[in-house]
CSV table of C-alpha atoms and ligand atoms in Angstrom, one decimal:
chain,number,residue,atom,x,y,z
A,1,UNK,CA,88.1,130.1,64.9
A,2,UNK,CA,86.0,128.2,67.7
A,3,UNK,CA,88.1,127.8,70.9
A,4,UNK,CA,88.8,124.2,71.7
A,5,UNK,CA,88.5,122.8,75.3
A,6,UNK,CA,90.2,119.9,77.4
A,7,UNK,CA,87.3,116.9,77.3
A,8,UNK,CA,84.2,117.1,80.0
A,9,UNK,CA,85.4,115.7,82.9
A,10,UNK,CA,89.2,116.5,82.7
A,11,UNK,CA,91.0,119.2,83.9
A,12,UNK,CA,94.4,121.5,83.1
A,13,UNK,CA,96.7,121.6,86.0
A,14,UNK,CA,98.1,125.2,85.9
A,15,UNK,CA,100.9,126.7,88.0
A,16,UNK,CA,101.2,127.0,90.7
A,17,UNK,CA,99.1,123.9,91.5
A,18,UNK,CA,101.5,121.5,89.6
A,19,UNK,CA,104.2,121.9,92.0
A,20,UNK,CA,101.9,121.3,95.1
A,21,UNK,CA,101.1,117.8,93.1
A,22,UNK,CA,104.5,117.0,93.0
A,23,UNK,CA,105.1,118.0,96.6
A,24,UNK,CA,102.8,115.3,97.2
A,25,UNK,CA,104.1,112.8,95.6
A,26,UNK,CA,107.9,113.6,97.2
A,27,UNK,CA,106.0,112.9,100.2
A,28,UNK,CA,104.6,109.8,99.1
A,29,UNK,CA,108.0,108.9,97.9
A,30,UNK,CA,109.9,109.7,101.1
A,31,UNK,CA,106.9,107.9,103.5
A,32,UNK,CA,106.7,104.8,100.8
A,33,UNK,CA,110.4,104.5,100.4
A,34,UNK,CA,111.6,104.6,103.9
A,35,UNK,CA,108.9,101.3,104.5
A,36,UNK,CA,110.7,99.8,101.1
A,37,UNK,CA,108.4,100.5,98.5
A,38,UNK,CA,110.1,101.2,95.4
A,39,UNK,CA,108.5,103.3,92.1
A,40,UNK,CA,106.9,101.2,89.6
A,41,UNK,CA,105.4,102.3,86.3
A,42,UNK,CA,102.7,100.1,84.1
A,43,UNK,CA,101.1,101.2,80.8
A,44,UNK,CA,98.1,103.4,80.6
A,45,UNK,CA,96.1,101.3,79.1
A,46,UNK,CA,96.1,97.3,79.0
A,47,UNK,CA,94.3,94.6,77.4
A,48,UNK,CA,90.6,95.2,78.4
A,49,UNK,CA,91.2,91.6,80.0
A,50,UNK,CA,93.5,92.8,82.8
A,51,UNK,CA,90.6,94.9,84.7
A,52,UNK,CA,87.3,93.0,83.2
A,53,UNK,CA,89.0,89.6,85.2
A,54,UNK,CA,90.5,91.3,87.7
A,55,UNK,CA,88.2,94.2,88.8
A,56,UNK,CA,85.3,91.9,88.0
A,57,UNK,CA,82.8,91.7,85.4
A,58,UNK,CA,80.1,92.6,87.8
A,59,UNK,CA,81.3,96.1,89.2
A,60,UNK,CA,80.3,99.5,88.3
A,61,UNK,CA,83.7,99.8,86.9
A,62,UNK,CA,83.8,97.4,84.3
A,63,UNK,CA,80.5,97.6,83.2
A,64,UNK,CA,79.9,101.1,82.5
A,65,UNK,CA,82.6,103.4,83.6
A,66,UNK,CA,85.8,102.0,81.2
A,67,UNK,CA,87.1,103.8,78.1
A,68,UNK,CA,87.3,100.5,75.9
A,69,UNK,CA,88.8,100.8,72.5
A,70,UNK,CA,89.8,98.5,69.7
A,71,UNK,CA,93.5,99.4,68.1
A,72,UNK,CA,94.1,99.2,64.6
A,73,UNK,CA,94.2,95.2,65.0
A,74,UNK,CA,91.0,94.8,66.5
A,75,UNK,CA,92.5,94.3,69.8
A,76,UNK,CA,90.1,95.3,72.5
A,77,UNK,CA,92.5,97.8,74.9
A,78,UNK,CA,91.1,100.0,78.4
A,79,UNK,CA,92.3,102.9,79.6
A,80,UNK,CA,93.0,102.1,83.1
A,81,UNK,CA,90.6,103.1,85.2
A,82,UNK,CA,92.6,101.3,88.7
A,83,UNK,CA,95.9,100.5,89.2
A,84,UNK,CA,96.2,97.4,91.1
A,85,UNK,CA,95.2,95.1,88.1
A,86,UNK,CA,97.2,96.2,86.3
A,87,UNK,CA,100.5,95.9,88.5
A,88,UNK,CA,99.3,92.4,89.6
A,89,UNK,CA,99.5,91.6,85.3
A,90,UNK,CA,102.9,92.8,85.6
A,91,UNK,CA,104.0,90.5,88.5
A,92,UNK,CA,102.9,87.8,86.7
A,93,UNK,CA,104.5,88.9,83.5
A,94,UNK,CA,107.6,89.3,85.0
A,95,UNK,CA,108.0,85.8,87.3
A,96,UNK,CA,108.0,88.2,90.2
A,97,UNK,CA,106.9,85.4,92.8
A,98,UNK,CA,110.8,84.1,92.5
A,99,UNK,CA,111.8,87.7,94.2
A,100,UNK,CA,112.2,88.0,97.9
A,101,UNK,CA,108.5,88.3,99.3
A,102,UNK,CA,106.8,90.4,99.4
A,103,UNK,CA,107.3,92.9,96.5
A,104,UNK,CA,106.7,96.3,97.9
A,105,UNK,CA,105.9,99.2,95.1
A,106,UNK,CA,103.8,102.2,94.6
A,107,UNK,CA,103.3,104.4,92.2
A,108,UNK,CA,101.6,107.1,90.8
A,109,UNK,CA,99.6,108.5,87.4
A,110,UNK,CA,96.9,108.8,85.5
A,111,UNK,CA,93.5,106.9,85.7
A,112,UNK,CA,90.0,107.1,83.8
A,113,UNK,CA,86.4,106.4,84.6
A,114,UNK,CA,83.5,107.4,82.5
A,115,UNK,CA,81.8,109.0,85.9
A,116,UNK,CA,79.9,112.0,85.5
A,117,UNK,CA,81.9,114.8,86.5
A,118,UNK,CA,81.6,116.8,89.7
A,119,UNK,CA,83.4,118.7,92.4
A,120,UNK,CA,86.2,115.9,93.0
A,121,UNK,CA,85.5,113.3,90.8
A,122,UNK,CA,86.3,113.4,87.1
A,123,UNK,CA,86.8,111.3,84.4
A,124,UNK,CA,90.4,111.7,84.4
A,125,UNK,CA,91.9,111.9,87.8
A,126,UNK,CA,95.6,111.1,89.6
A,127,UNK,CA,96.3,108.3,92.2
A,128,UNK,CA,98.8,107.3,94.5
A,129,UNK,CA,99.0,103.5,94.7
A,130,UNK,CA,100.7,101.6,97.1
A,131,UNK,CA,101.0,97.6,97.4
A,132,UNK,CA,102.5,94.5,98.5
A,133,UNK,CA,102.2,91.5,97.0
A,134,UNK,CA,103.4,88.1,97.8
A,135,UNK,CA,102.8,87.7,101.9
A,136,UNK,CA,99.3,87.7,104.0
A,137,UNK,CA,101.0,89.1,107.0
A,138,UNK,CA,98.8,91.3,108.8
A,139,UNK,CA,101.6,93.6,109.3
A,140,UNK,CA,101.1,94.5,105.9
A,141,UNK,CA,97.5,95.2,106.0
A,142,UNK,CA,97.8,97.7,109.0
A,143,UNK,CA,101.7,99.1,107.6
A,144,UNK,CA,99.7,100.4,104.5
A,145,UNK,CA,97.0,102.0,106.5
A,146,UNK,CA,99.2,103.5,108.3
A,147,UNK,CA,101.7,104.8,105.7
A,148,UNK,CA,98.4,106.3,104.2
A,149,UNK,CA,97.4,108.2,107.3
A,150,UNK,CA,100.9,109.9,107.2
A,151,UNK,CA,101.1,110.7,103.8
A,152,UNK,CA,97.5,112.6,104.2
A,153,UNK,CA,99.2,114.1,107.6
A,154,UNK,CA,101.9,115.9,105.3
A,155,UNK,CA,99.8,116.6,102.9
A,156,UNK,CA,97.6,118.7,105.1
A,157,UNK,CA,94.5,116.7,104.2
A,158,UNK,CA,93.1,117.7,107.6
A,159,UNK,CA,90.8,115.3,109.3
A,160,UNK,CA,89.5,112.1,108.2
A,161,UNK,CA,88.0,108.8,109.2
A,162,UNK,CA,89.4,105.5,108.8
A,163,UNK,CA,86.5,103.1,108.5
A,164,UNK,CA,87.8,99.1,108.5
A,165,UNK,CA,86.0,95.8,107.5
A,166,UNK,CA,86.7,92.3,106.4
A,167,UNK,CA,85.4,90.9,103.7
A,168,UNK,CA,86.4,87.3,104.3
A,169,UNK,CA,87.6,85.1,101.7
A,170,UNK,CA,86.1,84.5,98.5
A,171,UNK,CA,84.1,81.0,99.6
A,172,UNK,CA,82.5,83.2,102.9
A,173,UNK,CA,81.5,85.4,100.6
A,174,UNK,CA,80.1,83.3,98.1
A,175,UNK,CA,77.8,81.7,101.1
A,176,UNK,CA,77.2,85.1,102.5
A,177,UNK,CA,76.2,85.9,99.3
A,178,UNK,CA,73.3,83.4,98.5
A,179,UNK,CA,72.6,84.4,102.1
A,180,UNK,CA,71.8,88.3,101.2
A,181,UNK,CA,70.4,87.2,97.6
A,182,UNK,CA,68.0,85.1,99.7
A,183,UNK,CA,67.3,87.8,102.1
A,184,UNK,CA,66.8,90.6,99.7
A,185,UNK,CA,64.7,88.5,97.4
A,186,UNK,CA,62.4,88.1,100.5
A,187,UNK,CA,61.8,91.8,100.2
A,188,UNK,CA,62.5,92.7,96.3
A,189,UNK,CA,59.2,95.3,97.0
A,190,UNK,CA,60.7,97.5,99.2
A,191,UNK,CA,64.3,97.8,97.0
A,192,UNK,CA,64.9,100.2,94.6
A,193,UNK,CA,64.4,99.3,91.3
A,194,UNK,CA,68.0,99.5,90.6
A,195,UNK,CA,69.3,97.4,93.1
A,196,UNK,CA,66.5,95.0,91.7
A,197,UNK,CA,67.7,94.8,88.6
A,198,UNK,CA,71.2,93.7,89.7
A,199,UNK,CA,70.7,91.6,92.7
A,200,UNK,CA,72.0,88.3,90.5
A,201,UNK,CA,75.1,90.0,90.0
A,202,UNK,CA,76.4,91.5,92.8
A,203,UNK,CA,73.9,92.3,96.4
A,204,UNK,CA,76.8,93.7,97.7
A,205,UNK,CA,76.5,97.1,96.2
A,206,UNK,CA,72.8,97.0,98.2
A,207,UNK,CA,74.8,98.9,101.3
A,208,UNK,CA,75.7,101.7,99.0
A,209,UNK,CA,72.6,102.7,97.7
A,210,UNK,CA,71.3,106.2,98.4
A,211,UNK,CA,67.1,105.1,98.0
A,212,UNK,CA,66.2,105.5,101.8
A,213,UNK,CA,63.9,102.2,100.8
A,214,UNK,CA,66.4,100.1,100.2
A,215,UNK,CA,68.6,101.4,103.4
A,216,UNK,CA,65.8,100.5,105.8
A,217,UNK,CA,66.0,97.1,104.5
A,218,UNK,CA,69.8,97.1,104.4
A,219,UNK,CA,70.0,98.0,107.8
A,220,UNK,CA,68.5,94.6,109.0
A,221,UNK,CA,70.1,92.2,106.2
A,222,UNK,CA,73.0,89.9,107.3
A,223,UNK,CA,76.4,91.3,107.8
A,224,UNK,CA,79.5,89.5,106.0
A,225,UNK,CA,82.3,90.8,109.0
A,226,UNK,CA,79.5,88.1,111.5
A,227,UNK,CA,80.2,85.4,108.6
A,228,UNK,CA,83.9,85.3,108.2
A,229,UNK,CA,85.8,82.1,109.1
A,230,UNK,CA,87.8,82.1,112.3
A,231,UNK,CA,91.3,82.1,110.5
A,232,UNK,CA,89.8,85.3,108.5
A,233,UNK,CA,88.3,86.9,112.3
A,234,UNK,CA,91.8,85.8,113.3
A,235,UNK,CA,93.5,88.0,110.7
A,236,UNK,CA,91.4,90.7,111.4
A,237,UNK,CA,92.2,90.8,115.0
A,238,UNK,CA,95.9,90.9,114.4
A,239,UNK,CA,95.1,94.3,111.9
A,240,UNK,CA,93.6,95.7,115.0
A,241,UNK,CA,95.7,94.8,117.2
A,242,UNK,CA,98.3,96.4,115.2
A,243,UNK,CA,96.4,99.5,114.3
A,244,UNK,CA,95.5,100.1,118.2
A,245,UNK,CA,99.5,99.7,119.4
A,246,UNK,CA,99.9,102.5,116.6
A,247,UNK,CA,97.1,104.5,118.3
A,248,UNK,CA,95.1,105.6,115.4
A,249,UNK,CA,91.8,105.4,115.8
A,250,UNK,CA,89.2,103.8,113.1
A,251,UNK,CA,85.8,102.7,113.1
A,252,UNK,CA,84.6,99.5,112.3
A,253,UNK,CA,82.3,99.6,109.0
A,254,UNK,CA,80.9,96.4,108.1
A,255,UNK,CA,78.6,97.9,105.2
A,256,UNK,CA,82.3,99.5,103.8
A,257,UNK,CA,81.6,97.3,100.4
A,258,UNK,CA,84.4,99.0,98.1
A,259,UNK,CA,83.8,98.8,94.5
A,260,UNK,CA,86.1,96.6,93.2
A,261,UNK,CA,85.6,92.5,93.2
A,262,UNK,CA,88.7,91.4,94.2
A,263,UNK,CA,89.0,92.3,97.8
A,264,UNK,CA,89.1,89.7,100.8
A,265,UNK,CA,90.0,90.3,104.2
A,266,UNK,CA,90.5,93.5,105.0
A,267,UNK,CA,89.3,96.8,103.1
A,268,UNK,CA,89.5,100.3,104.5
A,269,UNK,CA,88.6,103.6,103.3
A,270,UNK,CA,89.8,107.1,105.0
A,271,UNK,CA,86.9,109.5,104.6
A,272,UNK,CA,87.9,113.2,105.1
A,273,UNK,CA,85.3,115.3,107.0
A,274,UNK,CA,86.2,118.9,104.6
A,275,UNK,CA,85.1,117.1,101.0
A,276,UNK,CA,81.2,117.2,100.3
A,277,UNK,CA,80.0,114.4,98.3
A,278,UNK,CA,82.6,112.8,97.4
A,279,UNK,CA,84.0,112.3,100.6
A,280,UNK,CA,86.0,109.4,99.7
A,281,UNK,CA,90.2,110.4,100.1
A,282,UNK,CA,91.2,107.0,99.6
A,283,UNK,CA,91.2,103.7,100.4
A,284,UNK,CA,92.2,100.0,99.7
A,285,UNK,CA,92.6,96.5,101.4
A,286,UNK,CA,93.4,93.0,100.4
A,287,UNK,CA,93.2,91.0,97.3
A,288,UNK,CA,94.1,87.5,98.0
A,289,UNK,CA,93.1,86.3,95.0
A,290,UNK,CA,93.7,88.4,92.1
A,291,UNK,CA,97.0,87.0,91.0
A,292,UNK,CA,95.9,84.0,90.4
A,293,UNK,CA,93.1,85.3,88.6
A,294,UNK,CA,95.4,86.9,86.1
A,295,UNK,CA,97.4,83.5,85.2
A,296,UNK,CA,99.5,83.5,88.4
A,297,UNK,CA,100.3,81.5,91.4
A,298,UNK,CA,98.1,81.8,94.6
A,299,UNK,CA,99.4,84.8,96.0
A,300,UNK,CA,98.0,87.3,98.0
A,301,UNK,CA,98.6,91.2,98.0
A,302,UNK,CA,97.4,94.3,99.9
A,303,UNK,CA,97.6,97.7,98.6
A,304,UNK,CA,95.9,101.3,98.4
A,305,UNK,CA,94.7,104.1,96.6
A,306,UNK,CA,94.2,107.4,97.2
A,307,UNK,CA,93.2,109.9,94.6
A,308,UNK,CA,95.7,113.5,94.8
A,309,UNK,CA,92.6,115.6,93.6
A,310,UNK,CA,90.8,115.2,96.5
A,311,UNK,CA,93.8,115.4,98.8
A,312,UNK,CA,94.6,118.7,97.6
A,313,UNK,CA,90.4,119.8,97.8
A,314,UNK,CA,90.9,118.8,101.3
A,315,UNK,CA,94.0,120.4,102.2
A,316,UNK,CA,92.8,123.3,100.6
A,317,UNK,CA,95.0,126.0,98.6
A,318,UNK,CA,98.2,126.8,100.1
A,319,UNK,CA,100.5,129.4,98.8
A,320,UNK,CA,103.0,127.8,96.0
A,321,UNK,CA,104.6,130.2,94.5
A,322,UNK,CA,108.5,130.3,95.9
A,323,UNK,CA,110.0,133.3,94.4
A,324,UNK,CA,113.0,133.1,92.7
A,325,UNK,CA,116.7,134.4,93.8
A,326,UNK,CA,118.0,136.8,90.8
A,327,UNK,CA,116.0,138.3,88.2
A,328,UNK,CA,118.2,140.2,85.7
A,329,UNK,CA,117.1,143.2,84.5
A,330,UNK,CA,119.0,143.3,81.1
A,331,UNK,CA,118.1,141.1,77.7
A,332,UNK,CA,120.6,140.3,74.9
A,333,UNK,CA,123.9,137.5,75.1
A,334,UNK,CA,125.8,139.1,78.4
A,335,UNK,CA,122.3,138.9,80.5
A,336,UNK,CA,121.7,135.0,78.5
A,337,UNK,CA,125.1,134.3,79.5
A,338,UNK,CA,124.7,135.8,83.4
A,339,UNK,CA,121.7,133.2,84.2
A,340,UNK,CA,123.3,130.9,82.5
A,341,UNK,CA,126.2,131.3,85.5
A,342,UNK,CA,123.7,131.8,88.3
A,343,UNK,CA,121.8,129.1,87.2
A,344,UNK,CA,124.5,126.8,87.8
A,345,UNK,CA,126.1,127.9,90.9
A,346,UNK,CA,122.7,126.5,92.1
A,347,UNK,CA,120.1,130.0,91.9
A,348,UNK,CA,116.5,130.5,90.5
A,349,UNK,CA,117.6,132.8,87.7
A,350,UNK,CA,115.3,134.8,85.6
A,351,UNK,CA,116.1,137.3,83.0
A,352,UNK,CA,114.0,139.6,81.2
A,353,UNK,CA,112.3,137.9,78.4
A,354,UNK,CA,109.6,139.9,76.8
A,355,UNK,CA,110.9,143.3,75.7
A,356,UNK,CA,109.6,145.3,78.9
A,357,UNK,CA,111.2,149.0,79.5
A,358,UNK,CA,113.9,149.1,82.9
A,359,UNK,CA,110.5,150.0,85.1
A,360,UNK,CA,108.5,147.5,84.0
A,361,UNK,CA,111.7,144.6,84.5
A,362,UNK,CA,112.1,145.9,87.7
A,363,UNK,CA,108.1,145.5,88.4
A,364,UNK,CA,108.4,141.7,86.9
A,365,UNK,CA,111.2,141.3,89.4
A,366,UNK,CA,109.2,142.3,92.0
A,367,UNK,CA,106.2,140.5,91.0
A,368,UNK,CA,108.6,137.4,90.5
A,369,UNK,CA,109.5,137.5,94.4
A,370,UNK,CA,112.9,138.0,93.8
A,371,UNK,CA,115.8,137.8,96.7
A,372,UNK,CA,117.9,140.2,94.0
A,373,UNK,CA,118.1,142.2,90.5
A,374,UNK,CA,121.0,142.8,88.9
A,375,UNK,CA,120.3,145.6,86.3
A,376,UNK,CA,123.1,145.7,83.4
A,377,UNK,CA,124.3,148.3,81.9
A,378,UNK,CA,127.2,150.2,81.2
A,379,UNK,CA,127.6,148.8,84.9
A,380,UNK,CA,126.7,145.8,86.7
A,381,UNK,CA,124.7,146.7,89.4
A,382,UNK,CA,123.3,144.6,92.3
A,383,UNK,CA,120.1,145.8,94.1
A,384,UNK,CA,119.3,144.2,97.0
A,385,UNK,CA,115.1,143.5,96.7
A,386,UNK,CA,114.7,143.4,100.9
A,387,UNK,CA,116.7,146.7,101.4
A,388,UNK,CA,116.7,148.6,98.4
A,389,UNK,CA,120.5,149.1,98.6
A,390,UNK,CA,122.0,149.3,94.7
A,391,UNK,CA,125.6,148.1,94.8
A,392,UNK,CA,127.9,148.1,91.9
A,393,UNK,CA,129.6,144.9,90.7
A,394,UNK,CA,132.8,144.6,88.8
A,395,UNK,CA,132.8,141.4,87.5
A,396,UNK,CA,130.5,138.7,86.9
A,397,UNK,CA,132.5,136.4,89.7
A,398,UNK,CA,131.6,139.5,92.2
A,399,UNK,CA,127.8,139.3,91.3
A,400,UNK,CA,128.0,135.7,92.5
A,401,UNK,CA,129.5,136.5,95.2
A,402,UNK,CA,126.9,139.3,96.1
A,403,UNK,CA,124.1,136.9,95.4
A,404,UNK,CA,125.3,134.1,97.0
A,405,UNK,CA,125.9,131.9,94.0
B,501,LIG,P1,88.8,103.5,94.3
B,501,LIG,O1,89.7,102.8,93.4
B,501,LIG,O2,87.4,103.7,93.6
B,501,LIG,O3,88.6,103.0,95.6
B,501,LIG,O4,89.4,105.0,94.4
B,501,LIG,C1,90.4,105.3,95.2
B,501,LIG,C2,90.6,106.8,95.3
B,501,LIG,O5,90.8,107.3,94.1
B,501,LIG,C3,89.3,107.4,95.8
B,501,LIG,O6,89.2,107.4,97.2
B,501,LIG,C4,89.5,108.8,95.3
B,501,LIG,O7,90.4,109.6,96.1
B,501,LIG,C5,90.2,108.6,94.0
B,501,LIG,N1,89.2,108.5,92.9
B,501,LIG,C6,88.5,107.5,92.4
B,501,LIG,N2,87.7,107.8,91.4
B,501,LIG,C7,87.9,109.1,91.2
B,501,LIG,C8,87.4,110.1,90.2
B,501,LIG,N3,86.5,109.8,89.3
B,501,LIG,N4,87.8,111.4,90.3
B,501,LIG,C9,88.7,111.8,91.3
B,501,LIG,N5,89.3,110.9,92.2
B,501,LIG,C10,88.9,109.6,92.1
């Protein structure tokens, strides 16, 4: 029979890189909770709606990098390919406005992009997500960042960048907008073709294209971050000032145009200097408007997201496996019941489980990293793995005792 294989662009998590995954995210928890972010779960996959109104009809996202479906009603449904949307559709569902502002939660899980798969990007891929919705204090904006930076510090990300912008508010950058349409349009010759094509719908993505054409040109268009309003430049200040009392260092990036349309004010991106191409470890900023935009009141929000693949690529593979404290060598009911015991007084317990001769259970205790085997018998015995001193044990209760259960 033909083997079967996990869908192009997704990947098996195998042990013993499963439990580094969740040591990240008891990080994430410990950092997030101490600032008062609480867990949060939303469904995998929403109304299509949810992201085409929120993310924006215009981005790379929406237009050719969803897994849209229809459900047995005709309902069009998307996988979710960003998180924020999505828990912005919740705070609206739920009234969430009327709870003490702002509402801090994160979460983490499972996203999807049709993107064509490579080293660090793939069509199904894991995100922590952090935001906080309901105040346009500053605080916020730089608190984020620099929860972030600690969680990758944990993590053993090992060095990145933090590049910052503004992006104004949506009016600037409507103005700024016919501004770089006008400008580009002046020298459609010398764009690529495919920053041609869309340069009605969105001029922004122009700074991100790799066509060294079209980058010469870029490099002398208007900048949004000399356009934004003076309550906007005010707000920006205040991030910095923040940022710079916390002494972490960042670079200002007024070409960082994220990929998402429902940023204003600040965005920020940490770029790690160990990933290759896709370089990109996480990133996020404001969305003043997006609540409103998915039925709600005027309220703004700031959050992040950083992706765990690429966290782990950049922190590189560190040794998971733990060992366990008492493998016993012996099968049958009286070695079922023993783990049972050691289990519960708190141990890693292992017994043997696959038929294997007294050598080969003492091998798979070895190979198991075991603190201790008890081998049963006619006697209990209790070897100690570091020593190689074999004790007998009369009872059960003794063993525990040996063992430190
Ligand atoms: P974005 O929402 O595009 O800003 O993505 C936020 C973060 O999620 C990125 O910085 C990556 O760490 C991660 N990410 C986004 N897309 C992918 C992907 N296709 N594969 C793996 N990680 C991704």
């Amino acid at each position: 029979m033909k083997k079967l294989q996990a869908p192009r662009g997704t990947q098996d998590v195998l042990p013993p890189y499963g439990r580094r995954r969740l040591e990240v995210l008891e990080i994430a928890d410990e950092v997030l909770g101490r600032a008062g972010y609480e867990p949060i779960e939303t469904p995998v996959f929403e109304d299509t709606e949810v992201f085409a109104r929120g993310v924006g009809e215009s981005t790379d996202i929406v237009q050719k990098e969803m897994f849209t479906f229809e459900d047995k009603a005709g309902r069009s449904l998307t996988l979710r390919p960003e998180a924020t949307a999505g828990i912005c559709r919740a705070y609206v569902e739920h009234g969430m406005h009327k709870l003490p502002q702002p509402v801090k939660v994160w979460y983490a899980g499972p996203f999807f992009r049709h993107e064509a798969p490579q080293a660090g990007r793939y069509r199904q891929f894991t995100q922590i997500d952090a935001e906080a919705i309901g105040s346009d204090d500053p605080s916020l904006d730089a608190e984020l960042i620099l929860l972030l930076a600690e969680i990758y510090e944990r993590a053993g990300t090992g060095p990145a960048h933090l590049h910052l912008s503004s992006l104004g508010t949506p009016e600037t950058r409507a103005g700024y907008i016919e501004e770089l349409t006008a400008f580009l349009r002046a020298r459609e010759g010398e764009l690529s073709e495919e920053v041609r094509a869309r340069l009605g719908q969105n001029p922004l993505r122009a700074f991100d294209a790799d066509d060294p054409g079209t980058q010469a040109v870029m490099a002398e268009a208007p900048r949004l971050i000399d356009r934004i309003s003076a309550e906007d430049a005010e707000h920006f200040e205040e991030v910095r000032a923040l940022l710079d009392s916390a002494g972490i260092a960042y670079e200002i990036d007024s070409t960082l145009v994220r990929g998402l349309d429902y940023y204003t004010r600040t965005v920020f991106e940490f770029v790690s200097e160990r990933l290759g191409a896709q370089a990109a470890l996480g990133g996020g900023g404001r969305y003043d408007g997006l609540v409103e935009e998915l039925g709600g009141p005027p309220t703004p929000g700031v959050g992040f997201a950083a992706g765990i693949e690429r966290m782990l690529l950049a922190a590189g593979q560190v040794d998971a496996d733990r060992g366990i404290d008492v493998f016993v060598a012996g099968s049958g009911r009286d070695a079922f019941v023993l783990v049972g015991q050691l289990r519960q007084s708190g141990l890693r317990a292992q017994m043997e489980q696959a038929g294997r001769s007294l050598k080969g259970q003492l091998k798979q205790a070895d190979r198991l990293g075991a603190r201790w085997t008890v081998i049963l018998g006619d006697a209990i015995e209790v070897k100690d793995m570091d020593t190689g001193n074999q004790q007998r044990a009369g009872s059960v209760d003794e063993v525990l005792g040996m063992v430190g259960g």
